[in-house]
């Protein structure tokens, strides 16, 4: 934590920062549980609280939605949507369709960086990033499975 240095005791200031962070991620009520007793989504929130206790200006997340069920992913995205008002957030994910509702900017990377100042990504950039044909699919609209293509194994 930013409040303690190496070999320093956990202070009242540290305790307050921890409690505030747990409240921010709505996990304070479970503060006495061991980490192994928490669900994947709850653990992810606790890990984010751990970072928040240091009062960061930037939150870096590497696939925080990995292993979470759809409901917990949605809860996580809503939390991050609130947090982005207070700090910059950079998140690595392969799930563009779910996260795109919550983000302001998107950068797609696969040998080439495609940066977008909005949520909308041109199909050409998606095809270049994923190296395969892309069709936009809306919920409730029939879709098709594409044949093998260049870049598939």
PDB file of C-alpha atoms in Angstrom:
ATOM      1  CA  UNK A   1       0.000   0.000   0.000  1.00  0.00           C
ATOM      2  CA  UNK A   2       1.178   3.528  -0.593  1.00  0.00           C
ATOM      3  CA  UNK A   3       0.730   4.364   3.080  1.00  0.00           C
ATOM      4  CA  UNK A   4       3.244   1.796   4.315  1.00  0.00           C
ATOM      5  CA  UNK A   5       6.818   1.367   3.355  1.00  0.00           C
ATOM      6  CA  UNK A   6       8.878  -1.782   3.579  1.00  0.00           C
ATOM      7  CA  UNK A   7       8.803  -3.231   7.146  1.00  0.00           C
ATOM      8  CA  UNK A   8       6.416  -0.547   8.464  1.00  0.00           C
ATOM      9  CA  UNK A   9       3.372  -1.337  10.585  1.00  0.00           C
ATOM     10  CA  UNK A  10      -0.184  -1.225   9.288  1.00  0.00           C
ATOM     11  CA  UNK A  11      -1.492   2.147  10.542  1.00  0.00           C
ATOM     12  CA  UNK A  12      -4.968   3.547  11.230  1.00  0.00           C
ATOM     13  CA  UNK A  13      -4.603   5.478   7.962  1.00  0.00           C
ATOM     14  CA  UNK A  14      -3.964   2.176   6.157  1.00  0.00           C
ATOM     15  CA  UNK A  15      -6.998   0.604   7.833  1.00  0.00           C
ATOM     16  CA  UNK A  16      -9.216   3.523   6.767  1.00  0.00           C
ATOM     17  CA  UNK A  17      -7.900   3.377   3.171  1.00  0.00           C
ATOM     18  CA  UNK A  18      -8.612  -0.373   3.083  1.00  0.00           C
ATOM     19  CA  UNK A  19     -12.125   0.026   4.484  1.00  0.00           C
ATOM     20  CA  UNK A  20     -12.902   2.856   2.052  1.00  0.00           C
ATOM     21  CA  UNK A  21     -11.664   0.759  -0.879  1.00  0.00           C
ATOM     22  CA  UNK A  22     -13.763  -2.240   0.192  1.00  0.00           C
ATOM     23  CA  UNK A  23     -16.812   0.024   0.471  1.00  0.00           C
ATOM     24  CA  UNK A  24     -16.119   1.455  -2.990  1.00  0.00           C
ATOM     25  CA  UNK A  25     -16.202  -2.015  -4.539  1.00  0.00           C
ATOM     26  CA  UNK A  26     -19.170  -3.043  -2.357  1.00  0.00           C
ATOM     27  CA  UNK A  27     -17.226  -5.751  -0.509  1.00  0.00           C
ATOM     28  CA  UNK A  28     -16.973  -4.239   2.985  1.00  0.00           C
ATOM     29  CA  UNK A  29     -19.681  -6.579   4.315  1.00  0.00           C
ATOM     30  CA  UNK A  30     -17.396  -9.534   3.505  1.00  0.00           C
ATOM     31  CA  UNK A  31     -14.228  -8.020   4.998  1.00  0.00           C
ATOM     32  CA  UNK A  32     -13.775 -10.855   7.519  1.00  0.00           C
ATOM     33  CA  UNK A  33     -13.995 -13.684   4.970  1.00  0.00           C
ATOM     34  CA  UNK A  34     -10.889 -15.452   3.776  1.00  0.00           C
ATOM     35  CA  UNK A  35     -10.095 -14.909   0.102  1.00  0.00           C
ATOM     36  CA  UNK A  36     -10.651 -18.617  -0.652  1.00  0.00           C
ATOM     37  CA  UNK A  37     -14.250 -18.332   0.561  1.00  0.00           C
ATOM     38  CA  UNK A  38     -15.128 -15.687  -2.036  1.00  0.00           C
ATOM     39  CA  UNK A  39     -16.574 -16.245  -5.504  1.00  0.00           C
ATOM     40  CA  UNK A  40     -14.534 -15.295  -8.568  1.00  0.00           C
ATOM     41  CA  UNK A  41     -16.399 -12.007  -8.951  1.00  0.00           C
ATOM     42  CA  UNK A  42     -15.998 -11.174  -5.271  1.00  0.00           C
ATOM     43  CA  UNK A  43     -12.273 -11.964  -5.430  1.00  0.00           C
ATOM     44  CA  UNK A  44     -11.895  -9.708  -8.465  1.00  0.00           C
ATOM     45  CA  UNK A  45     -13.560  -6.861  -6.543  1.00  0.00           C
ATOM     46  CA  UNK A  46     -11.225  -7.437  -3.581  1.00  0.00           C
ATOM     47  CA  UNK A  47      -8.196  -7.332  -5.891  1.00  0.00           C
ATOM     48  CA  UNK A  48      -9.453  -4.040  -7.316  1.00  0.00           C
ATOM     49  CA  UNK A  49     -10.012  -2.742  -3.765  1.00  0.00           C
ATOM     50  CA  UNK A  50      -6.418  -3.641  -2.959  1.00  0.00           C
ATOM     51  CA  UNK A  51      -5.270  -1.433  -5.820  1.00  0.00           C
ATOM     52  CA  UNK A  52      -7.709   1.359  -4.886  1.00  0.00           C
ATOM     53  CA  UNK A  53      -6.372   1.473  -1.324  1.00  0.00           C
ATOM     54  CA  UNK A  54      -3.178   2.960  -2.764  1.00  0.00           C
ATOM     55  CA  UNK A  55      -5.182   5.841  -4.293  1.00  0.00           C
ATOM     56  CA  UNK A  56      -3.977   5.311  -7.884  1.00  0.00           C
ATOM     57  CA  UNK A  57      -4.374   7.722 -10.775  1.00  0.00           C
ATOM     58  CA  UNK A  58      -4.242   4.790 -13.218  1.00  0.00           C
ATOM     59  CA  UNK A  59      -5.742   1.329 -12.826  1.00  0.00           C
ATOM     60  CA  UNK A  60      -4.217  -1.370 -15.080  1.00  0.00           C
ATOM     61  CA  UNK A  61      -6.300  -4.525 -15.468  1.00  0.00           C
ATOM     62  CA  UNK A  62      -5.354  -7.675 -17.362  1.00  0.00           C
ATOM     63  CA  UNK A  63      -8.511  -9.571 -18.330  1.00  0.00           C
ATOM     64  CA  UNK A  64     -10.368  -8.887 -15.067  1.00  0.00           C
ATOM     65  CA  UNK A  65     -13.470 -10.565 -16.536  1.00  0.00           C
ATOM     66  CA  UNK A  66     -11.708 -13.899 -17.079  1.00  0.00           C
ATOM     67  CA  UNK A  67     -13.493 -16.747 -15.322  1.00  0.00           C
ATOM     68  CA  UNK A  68     -16.504 -14.648 -14.327  1.00  0.00           C
ATOM     69  CA  UNK A  69     -20.061 -15.610 -15.197  1.00  0.00           C
ATOM     70  CA  UNK A  70     -22.032 -13.095 -17.322  1.00  0.00           C
ATOM     71  CA  UNK A  71     -23.793 -11.555 -14.301  1.00  0.00           C
ATOM     72  CA  UNK A  72     -20.516 -10.980 -12.425  1.00  0.00           C
ATOM     73  CA  UNK A  73     -18.893  -9.613 -15.595  1.00  0.00           C
ATOM     74  CA  UNK A  74     -21.696  -7.076 -15.888  1.00  0.00           C
ATOM     75  CA  UNK A  75     -21.263  -6.126 -12.213  1.00  0.00           C
ATOM     76  CA  UNK A  76     -17.517  -5.701 -12.787  1.00  0.00           C
ATOM     77  CA  UNK A  77     -18.080  -3.484 -15.833  1.00  0.00           C
ATOM     78  CA  UNK A  78     -20.528  -1.320 -13.877  1.00  0.00           C
ATOM     79  CA  UNK A  79     -17.956  -0.927 -11.097  1.00  0.00           C
ATOM     80  CA  UNK A  80     -15.268   0.066 -13.609  1.00  0.00           C
ATOM     81  CA  UNK A  81     -17.701   2.491 -15.235  1.00  0.00           C
ATOM     82  CA  UNK A  82     -18.064   4.241 -11.855  1.00  0.00           C
ATOM     83  CA  UNK A  83     -14.324   4.180 -11.169  1.00  0.00           C
ATOM     84  CA  UNK A  84     -13.432   5.731 -14.537  1.00  0.00           C
ATOM     85  CA  UNK A  85     -14.894   9.002 -13.242  1.00  0.00           C
ATOM     86  CA  UNK A  86     -12.064   9.130 -10.668  1.00  0.00           C
ATOM     87  CA  UNK A  87      -9.090   7.633 -12.493  1.00  0.00           C
ATOM     88  CA  UNK A  88      -7.819   6.417 -15.832  1.00  0.00           C
ATOM     89  CA  UNK A  89      -8.396   2.721 -16.488  1.00  0.00           C
ATOM     90  CA  UNK A  90      -6.558   0.603 -19.036  1.00  0.00           C
ATOM     91  CA  UNK A  91      -7.989  -2.870 -19.436  1.00  0.00           C
ATOM     92  CA  UNK A  92      -6.854  -5.785 -21.572  1.00  0.00           C
ATOM     93  CA  UNK A  93      -9.726  -7.974 -22.755  1.00  0.00           C
ATOM     94  CA  UNK A  94     -10.714 -10.222 -25.627  1.00  0.00           C
ATOM     95  CA  UNK A  95     -14.395  -9.514 -25.002  1.00  0.00           C
ATOM     96  CA  UNK A  96     -14.961  -6.364 -27.064  1.00  0.00           C
ATOM     97  CA  UNK A  97     -18.681  -6.944 -27.470  1.00  0.00           C
ATOM     98  CA  UNK A  98     -19.428  -6.871 -23.743  1.00  0.00           C
ATOM     99  CA  UNK A  99     -17.036  -4.154 -22.673  1.00  0.00           C
ATOM    100  CA  UNK A 100     -17.702  -1.740 -25.551  1.00  0.00           C
ATOM    101  CA  UNK A 101     -20.877  -0.505 -23.847  1.00  0.00           C
ATOM    102  CA  UNK A 102     -18.800   0.912 -20.980  1.00  0.00           C
ATOM    103  CA  UNK A 103     -15.667   2.335 -22.607  1.00  0.00           C
ATOM    104  CA  UNK A 104     -14.843   5.737 -24.080  1.00  0.00           C
ATOM    105  CA  UNK A 105     -11.930   4.673 -26.271  1.00  0.00           C
ATOM    106  CA  UNK A 106     -10.701   1.372 -27.693  1.00  0.00           C
ATOM    107  CA  UNK A 107      -7.280   0.252 -28.880  1.00  0.00           C
ATOM    108  CA  UNK A 108      -7.091  -3.071 -30.754  1.00  0.00           C
ATOM    109  CA  UNK A 109      -3.672  -4.692 -30.877  1.00  0.00           C
ATOM    110  CA  UNK A 110      -2.441  -7.649 -32.910  1.00  0.00           C
ATOM    111  CA  UNK A 111       0.920  -6.794 -34.461  1.00  0.00           C
ATOM    112  CA  UNK A 112      -0.608  -3.404 -35.363  1.00  0.00           C
ATOM    113  CA  UNK A 113      -2.293  -0.915 -33.043  1.00  0.00           C
ATOM    114  CA  UNK A 114      -5.687   0.418 -34.113  1.00  0.00           C
ATOM    115  CA  UNK A 115      -6.758   3.242 -31.786  1.00  0.00           C
ATOM    116  CA  UNK A 116     -10.298   4.594 -31.753  1.00  0.00           C
ATOM    117  CA  UNK A 117     -11.432   7.729 -29.973  1.00  0.00           C
ATOM    118  CA  UNK A 118     -14.932   6.279 -29.709  1.00  0.00           C
ATOM    119  CA  UNK A 119     -16.682   2.991 -28.970  1.00  0.00           C
ATOM    120  CA  UNK A 120     -17.249   2.222 -32.633  1.00  0.00           C
ATOM    121  CA  UNK A 121     -14.594   0.254 -34.477  1.00  0.00           C
ATOM    122  CA  UNK A 122     -14.597   0.075 -38.281  1.00  0.00           C
ATOM    123  CA  UNK A 123     -15.014  -3.490 -39.576  1.00  0.00           C
ATOM    124  CA  UNK A 124     -11.758  -3.163 -41.542  1.00  0.00           C
ATOM    125  CA  UNK A 125      -9.819  -2.580 -38.310  1.00  0.00           C
ATOM    126  CA  UNK A 126     -11.456  -5.590 -36.628  1.00  0.00           C
ATOM    127  CA  UNK A 127     -10.599  -7.760 -39.626  1.00  0.00           C
ATOM    128  CA  UNK A 128      -6.997  -6.519 -39.546  1.00  0.00           C
ATOM    129  CA  UNK A 129      -6.761  -7.120 -35.804  1.00  0.00           C
ATOM    130  CA  UNK A 130      -8.306 -10.593 -35.765  1.00  0.00           C
ATOM    131  CA  UNK A 131      -7.033 -11.540 -39.249  1.00  0.00           C
ATOM    132  CA  UNK A 132     -10.364 -12.995 -40.314  1.00  0.00           C
ATOM    133  CA  UNK A 133     -13.617 -11.838 -41.900  1.00  0.00           C
ATOM    134  CA  UNK A 134     -15.919 -10.025 -39.478  1.00  0.00           C
ATOM    135  CA  UNK A 135     -19.629  -9.421 -39.585  1.00  0.00           C
ATOM    136  CA  UNK A 136     -21.481  -7.302 -37.066  1.00  0.00           C
ATOM    137  CA  UNK A 137     -24.039  -9.285 -35.118  1.00  0.00           C
ATOM    138  CA  UNK A 138     -26.877  -7.756 -33.129  1.00  0.00           C
ATOM    139  CA  UNK A 139     -28.722  -9.657 -30.420  1.00  0.00           C
ATOM    140  CA  UNK A 140     -31.764 -11.396 -31.836  1.00  0.00           C
ATOM    141  CA  UNK A 141     -30.475 -11.260 -35.417  1.00  0.00           C
ATOM    142  CA  UNK A 142     -29.518 -14.551 -37.130  1.00  0.00           C
ATOM    143  CA  UNK A 143     -25.809 -15.014 -37.807  1.00  0.00           C
ATOM    144  CA  UNK A 144     -23.674 -17.413 -39.753  1.00  0.00           C
ATOM    145  CA  UNK A 145     -20.552 -19.392 -39.026  1.00  0.00           C
ATOM    146  CA  UNK A 146     -17.668 -18.454 -41.301  1.00  0.00           C
ATOM    147  CA  UNK A 147     -15.600 -21.035 -43.161  1.00  0.00           C
ATOM    148  CA  UNK A 148     -11.935 -21.534 -42.367  1.00  0.00           C
ATOM    149  CA  UNK A 149      -9.905 -18.523 -43.387  1.00  0.00           C
ATOM    150  CA  UNK A 150      -6.361 -17.249 -43.606  1.00  0.00           C
ATOM    151  CA  UNK A 151      -4.853 -17.205 -40.131  1.00  0.00           C
ATOM    152  CA  UNK A 152      -6.984 -20.058 -38.723  1.00  0.00           C
ATOM    153  CA  UNK A 153      -5.307 -23.260 -37.604  1.00  0.00           C
TER     154      UNK A 153
END
